[in-house]
Amino acid sequence: MGLAVKLGKIIRSVQALGRELSRKNVPTTSVRVPSIGVALGGGFARGIAHIGVLKVLEQEGIPVRAIAGTSVGALIGACYCSGLSIPEMEEVAHTSRFTTFARWTVSRHGFASSDRMAAFLTRTLKVKTFEELRIPLGVTATDFNSGEGVVFHSGSIVDPVRASCSYPGMFLPVEIRGRYLVDGMLSHPVPTRPLREMGVDRVLAVHLKGTWANGGPPRHLFDVIGQSFAIAQDAMSSVWKEAADLVVEPDVAGFGYDDFKRADELMHAGEVAMRKALPEVRKWLETPVEETYPARERRGAPRTAPMPAD
């Protein structure tokens, strides 16, 4: 009789343990505000318009959870994610010129070196590595030899941004880890897909649509190269737009690639375009996202989106 009692207790204990384990693994549904990421496209001086977009988002209390940038979008994104305030970024825009980032040189690989950009980033960024950024950042570049798109998420920020801005024919390629890298616009004109892979729920894409030739004959070699890339990027637009939930296009027509002196106008163009898009962005925040995961995961540290490897 004593043995039967003991066996009964063991069986009940095993059953209780099974029920507890099952209860812990029951998926739990959680409702939260969707995370918003901003994909900043390229456009050289026209990229100053990105500051206006970020300014409106900040003024309206729209939380930006991640940024991915191509070319000048990478530069603007690095400054913002490192902790520069909007007034500080506006001041940088007012004082920047082509020679702030470039130094003319004689090379078979290009006409300008971006070593001044390295110096600019070193003195301007609040932090110097991706791991220290206050907002996660993805920086795109293109492998010159394979044509493969490369996205940086870790290590030093300076060289990846230089690589992302290395416009072929103008800037020299940048070597990183044995790879020669050029402008991210060749692989990700607007980096919506890299941003989506960073785990955000909604992707806001900022596209700086414009031409280099401004409707007339090309003035020099850079107009020829730039207009050729503008045509190619238009042909690629369907690819990056598929990964975007909303596309914002500041009116930068008529601005030259080196129109740094028109910073106020460019920032205003970004503000105007973003304010027009605000109703749609607010709808995102009014529509909670449901996610299902085990109850025990909820009791742990906050979930973060996995960052793709370099």
mmCIF file with all atom_site columns, C-alpha atoms in Angstrom, residues 17 19 24 29 54 64 66 87 109-110 114 121 133 146 196 204 208-209 213 223 255 259:
data_model
loop_
_atom_site.group_PDB
_atom_site.id
_atom_site.type_symbol
_atom_site.label_atom_id
_atom_site.label_alt_id
_atom_site.label_comp_id
_atom_site.label_asym_id
_atom_site.label_entity_id
_atom_site.label_seq_id
_atom_site.pdbx_PDB_ins_code
_atom_site.Cartn_x
_atom_site.Cartn_y
_atom_site.Cartn_z
_atom_site.occupancy
_atom_site.B_iso_or_equiv
_atom_site.pdbx_formal_charge
_atom_site.auth_seq_id
_atom_site.auth_comp_id
_atom_site.auth_asym_id
_atom_site.auth_atom_id
_atom_site.pdbx_PDB_model_num
ATOM 1  C CA . LEU A 1 17  ? 5.604  19.441 -14.086 1.00 0.00 ? 17  LEU A CA 1
ATOM 2  C CA . ARG A 1 19  ? 1.409  21.181 -17.092 1.00 0.00 ? 19  ARG A CA 1
ATOM 3  C CA . LYS A 1 24  ? 5.426  28.307 -20.096 1.00 0.00 ? 24  LYS A CA 1
ATOM 4  C CA . THR A 1 29  ? 0.163  37.724 -27.824 1.00 0.00 ? 29  THR A CA 1
ATOM 5  C CA . LEU A 1 54  ? 14.350 64.339 -39.420 1.00 0.00 ? 54  LEU A CA 1
ATOM 6  C CA . VAL A 1 64  ? 12.729 56.741 -35.151 1.00 0.00 ? 64  VAL A CA 1
ATOM 7  C CA . ALA A 1 66  ? 16.559 52.730 -36.880 1.00 0.00 ? 66  ALA A CA 1
ATOM 8  C CA . PRO A 1 87  ? 20.310 72.683 -34.534 1.00 0.00 ? 87  PRO A CA 1
ATOM 9  C CA . HIS A 1 109 ? 40.745 55.922 -60.010 1.00 0.00 ? 109 HIS A CA 1
ATOM 10 C CA . GLY A 1 110 ? 39.064 59.296 -59.546 1.00 0.00 ? 110 GLY A CA 1
ATOM 11 C CA . SER A 1 114 ? 37.634 61.680 -49.397 1.00 0.00 ? 114 SER A CA 1
ATOM 12 C CA . LEU A 1 121 ? 33.496 62.776 -39.436 1.00 0.00 ? 121 LEU A CA 1
ATOM 13 C CA . LEU A 1 133 ? 25.212 54.988 -31.556 1.00 0.00 ? 133 LEU A CA 1
ATOM 14 C CA . SER A 1 146 ? 31.593 41.893 -57.518 1.00 0.00 ? 146 SER A CA 1
ATOM 15 C CA . ARG A 1 196 ? 13.708 46.160 -43.328 1.00 0.00 ? 196 ARG A CA 1
ATOM 16 C CA . LEU A 1 204 ? 9.787  55.431 -44.451 1.00 0.00 ? 204 LEU A CA 1
ATOM 17 C CA . LEU A 1 208 ? 15.976 62.699 -53.512 1.00 0.00 ? 208 LEU A CA 1
ATOM 18 C CA . LYS A 1 209 ? 14.696 62.579 -57.056 1.00 0.00 ? 209 LYS A CA 1
ATOM 19 C CA . ALA A 1 213 ? 22.092 68.012 -65.923 1.00 0.00 ? 213 ALA A CA 1
ATOM 20 C CA . ASP A 1 223 ? 27.252 65.897 -65.177 1.00 0.00 ? 223 ASP A CA 1
ATOM 21 C CA . PHE A 1 255 ? 19.353 72.029 -57.031 1.00 0.00 ? 255 PHE A CA 1
ATOM 22 C CA . ASP A 1 259 ? 24.548 73.416 -53.997 1.00 0.00 ? 259 ASP A CA 1
#
